[in-house]
Amino acid sequence: MKTYIIGNWKMNFTVGESSLFLHKLLQKVPSYRDIETVVIPSLIAIQSLSLQTDRRKIKLGCQNFYHQDFGAYTGEVSIAQVRSLVDYAIVGHSERRYIFNESDKDIRAKVAAALRGGLTPILCIGETEAERKDGETADVLRDQLLGGLGDVSAEDISKVIVAYEPVWAISGHGKATVASPLDVKDAFKLIRKILKETYGKETAEETALLFGGSVKSTNAESYLLLDDCSGLLIGGASLIASEFTDIIEIAKRVKDERP
Ligand code: PGA
């Protein structure tokens, strides 16, 4: 399985700044066959960036979309409209769940729409600090995972990426606590167990599990070394070219050293 290094730019950069930043990345980012590098700009920048990028080096994703293909949905953008521009789509990010009140039902419809459109959904799941303190982590992860995957068949499960993103570890919303590799290992173990129970042992092994939440070049290796870790979803550090490229190099080194 490839290692995914995915940068979520969130609501940062103008179209011009996005283009300049991608230009910088294209010059710095090496192209490794076993590392999949993806950047996820603001929706408004994806068309120009899709013309600018070299997909062998850097692929694109979208941060959000509506699950219907076309119609009277003012202000929305569909998978049918972005599918030729991007390869990946983030679904169920905690900022969408908690700031924009997206439910598991909305998220399930989006996962299905992304698959229908031939994009790889990156389903984000993770507990809040309060849920963790109350010992609800396992229940929340189960609910969000099965809630989001409700319409995904065993045949399609290998086309979905699952990102464990504990809300308390995500930067940009006040204080964020850095998750320990052990916290992440436990969550991955649980996610894999649920996938196995739902889809069968072999099929469940094919689903890539990523970690996200305050990942930087200084801690990336500790997560990438986890057996079950197929990559990282990076917010803040993906806005700094040197950080992002350093993380790609770390991922390559970890991959090469893995037995
Ligand atoms: P962060 O964001 O790396 O800035 O914590 C991660 C994410 O929200 O995907």
XYZ file of C-alpha atoms and ligand atoms in Angstrom:
268
model
C 0.000 0.000 0.000
C 1.154 3.544 -0.760
C 1.807 6.090 1.960
C -0.492 9.089 1.659
C 0.738 12.560 2.581
C -2.253 14.824 2.287
C -2.320 18.561 2.937
C -5.658 20.130 3.813
C -5.278 23.859 3.182
C -8.696 24.583 4.735
C -9.902 28.182 4.131
C -6.430 29.577 3.483
C -4.774 31.253 0.459
C -6.394 33.262 -2.328
C -6.471 31.677 -5.796
C -3.241 33.503 -6.682
C -1.526 32.475 -3.454
C -2.651 28.869 -3.961
C -1.082 28.862 -7.385
C 2.202 30.332 -6.130
C 2.304 27.832 -3.284
C 1.626 24.884 -5.592
C 4.360 26.160 -7.908
C 6.781 26.125 -4.980
C 5.713 22.615 -3.968
C 6.047 21.269 -7.504
C 9.636 22.472 -7.528
C 10.451 20.947 -4.152
C 8.365 17.782 -3.945
C 10.081 14.676 -5.235
C 8.010 12.141 -7.111
C 8.158 8.751 -5.400
C 6.077 5.893 -6.748
C 5.118 4.620 -3.304
C 4.236 8.014 -1.804
C 0.961 9.628 -2.827
C 1.144 13.378 -2.307
C -2.151 15.238 -2.329
C -3.065 18.853 -1.632
C -6.595 19.977 -0.918
C -7.078 23.666 -1.680
C -10.134 25.832 -1.406
C -12.826 24.876 -3.943
C -12.376 28.127 -5.809
C -8.736 27.290 -6.621
C -9.099 23.726 -7.792
C -9.795 24.419 -11.434
C -6.685 26.505 -12.050
C -4.572 24.226 -9.870
C -5.761 21.169 -11.785
C -4.338 22.726 -14.968
C -1.125 23.693 -13.197
C -0.287 20.544 -11.296
C 1.686 17.548 -12.425
C -0.521 14.721 -11.179
C 2.419 12.314 -11.066
C 3.848 14.528 -8.332
C 0.886 16.141 -6.604
C -2.749 15.176 -6.890
C -5.652 17.333 -5.761
C -8.663 16.828 -3.562
C -11.701 18.838 -2.519
C -12.597 19.794 1.033
C -16.345 19.686 0.607
C -19.177 19.080 -1.885
C -22.894 18.330 -1.977
C -24.070 14.770 -2.515
C -26.519 15.499 -5.374
C -25.041 15.723 -8.886
C -26.940 18.744 -10.304
C -30.001 20.811 -9.475
C -31.460 23.670 -7.486
C -28.969 23.722 -4.597
C -27.828 27.331 -4.353
C -24.252 27.744 -3.255
C -23.318 24.088 -3.512
C -20.805 22.262 -5.692
C -21.182 18.605 -6.648
C -18.873 15.706 -7.269
C -20.073 15.704 -10.892
C -18.690 19.255 -11.154
C -15.285 18.553 -9.589
C -14.600 14.974 -10.606
C -12.388 15.812 -13.571
C -10.333 18.219 -11.444
C -9.576 16.192 -8.308
C -8.932 12.600 -7.235
C -9.794 12.797 -3.524
C -12.583 14.243 -1.399
C -12.528 14.878 2.344
C -15.753 13.802 4.022
C -16.827 14.209 7.647
C -14.035 16.496 8.776
C -14.731 17.595 12.350
C -14.944 21.234 11.215
C -17.832 20.210 8.937
C -19.434 18.101 11.666
C -19.243 20.665 14.462
C -19.187 24.092 12.776
C -21.588 23.229 9.931
C -23.641 20.581 11.726
C -23.124 17.777 9.235
C -24.716 14.577 10.457
C -23.649 10.975 9.894
C -26.539 10.799 7.418
C -25.104 13.713 5.386
C -21.657 12.170 5.586
C -22.897 8.770 4.455
C -24.536 10.366 1.395
C -21.284 12.181 0.599
C -19.127 9.049 0.891
C -21.512 7.286 -1.505
C -21.523 10.273 -3.905
C -17.713 10.427 -3.982
C -17.472 6.712 -4.771
C -20.186 7.007 -7.420
C -18.186 9.812 -9.041
C -14.969 7.796 -9.024
C -13.211 9.856 -6.323
C -11.536 8.464 -3.226
C -13.370 9.638 -0.111
C -11.219 10.397 2.929
C -13.638 9.750 5.774
C -12.560 11.617 8.914
C -13.632 10.358 12.303
C -12.598 11.332 15.812
C -13.805 12.014 19.299
C -13.931 15.376 21.078
C -12.022 16.055 24.282
C -15.216 15.746 26.356
C -16.127 12.436 24.726
C -12.665 11.111 25.441
C -12.840 12.224 29.087
C -16.206 10.488 29.417
C -14.792 7.222 28.073
C -16.890 7.406 24.905
C -14.081 7.228 22.345
C -14.806 3.676 21.180
C -18.532 4.355 20.785
C -17.956 7.595 18.890
C -15.469 6.007 16.512
C -17.809 3.088 15.869
C -20.811 5.372 15.275
C -18.935 7.726 12.968
C -17.226 4.929 11.049
C -20.310 2.812 10.474
C -22.459 5.943 10.073
C -20.223 7.185 7.257
C -19.723 3.796 5.608
C -23.371 2.752 5.813
C -23.856 2.635 2.039
C -20.418 1.271 1.123
C -20.258 -2.328 -0.133
C -17.448 -4.755 0.701
C -16.350 -4.396 -2.895
C -15.836 -0.643 -2.456
C -14.327 -0.509 1.018
C -10.749 -0.629 -0.313
C -11.544 2.576 -2.248
C -12.194 4.480 0.979
C -9.496 6.058 3.152
C -10.263 6.487 6.839
C -8.532 9.282 8.757
C -8.473 9.198 12.539
C -8.530 12.825 13.622
C -9.198 13.317 17.317
C -10.837 16.733 17.571
C -8.740 17.651 20.625
C -5.545 17.259 18.575
C -6.543 19.485 15.644
C -4.826 22.866 15.617
C -6.483 26.154 14.787
C -9.292 26.059 17.377
C -7.489 27.218 20.494
C -5.396 24.771 22.434
C -4.639 21.465 20.783
C -3.037 18.541 22.580
C -0.602 16.457 20.578
C -1.822 12.853 20.383
C 0.666 10.227 21.502
C 1.507 7.455 19.043
C -0.036 5.072 21.573
C -3.375 6.952 21.434
C -3.298 6.658 17.660
C -2.290 3.005 17.743
C -5.252 2.179 19.996
C -7.668 4.045 17.728
C -6.299 2.323 14.604
C -6.669 -1.058 16.308
C -10.282 -0.345 17.090
C -11.055 0.991 13.601
C -9.453 -2.063 11.990
C -11.430 -4.352 14.295
C -14.723 -2.695 13.346
C -13.826 -2.878 9.647
C -13.005 -6.579 10.014
C -16.259 -7.322 11.808
C -18.190 -5.471 9.122
C -16.370 -6.386 5.922
C -14.333 -9.502 6.705
C -10.679 -9.831 7.603
C -8.958 -9.621 4.235
C -11.100 -6.854 2.785
C -10.669 -4.749 5.913
C -6.862 -4.918 5.624
C -7.062 -3.047 2.310
C -8.483 0.146 3.816
C -5.810 2.808 4.327
C -5.814 4.395 7.790
C -4.364 7.888 8.178
C -3.715 10.033 11.202
C -4.372 13.764 11.417
C -4.073 16.376 14.164
C -1.138 18.754 14.750
C 1.186 16.693 12.555
C 4.518 18.410 11.923
C 7.916 17.367 10.628
C 8.988 16.884 14.259
C 6.342 14.271 15.120
C 5.384 12.792 11.718
C 7.772 9.865 12.041
C 6.283 8.713 15.350
C 2.901 8.183 13.667
C 4.252 6.833 10.385
C 6.138 4.133 12.280
C 2.870 2.625 13.535
C 2.167 -0.669 11.780
C -1.317 0.288 10.695
C -0.493 3.842 9.559
C -0.773 4.443 5.808
C -0.205 8.161 5.957
C -1.028 11.567 7.369
C -3.652 14.263 6.917
C -1.961 17.565 7.633
C -3.568 20.973 8.206
C -1.400 23.819 9.512
C 1.974 22.304 8.582
C 0.846 21.752 4.985
C 0.771 25.547 4.553
C 4.546 25.707 5.029
C 6.365 24.342 1.989
C 9.474 23.189 3.856
C 7.407 21.402 6.515
C 5.281 19.615 3.955
C 8.235 18.484 1.858
C 10.169 17.389 4.964
C 7.199 15.215 5.954
C 7.201 13.621 2.480
C 10.905 12.801 2.858
C 10.280 11.328 6.317
C 7.459 9.182 4.911
C 9.757 7.919 2.159
C 12.506 7.051 4.648
C 10.084 5.219 6.952
C 8.673 3.337 3.982
C 12.132 2.306 2.728
C 13.213 1.145 6.169
C 10.108 -0.907 6.773
C 10.829 -4.639 6.513
P -3.900 20.352 11.839
O -5.232 19.947 11.054
O -2.771 19.554 11.227
O -3.749 21.829 11.614
O -4.109 19.999 13.265
C -5.488 18.627 10.692
C -6.825 18.511 10.043
O -7.761 19.203 10.480
O -6.992 17.731 9.095
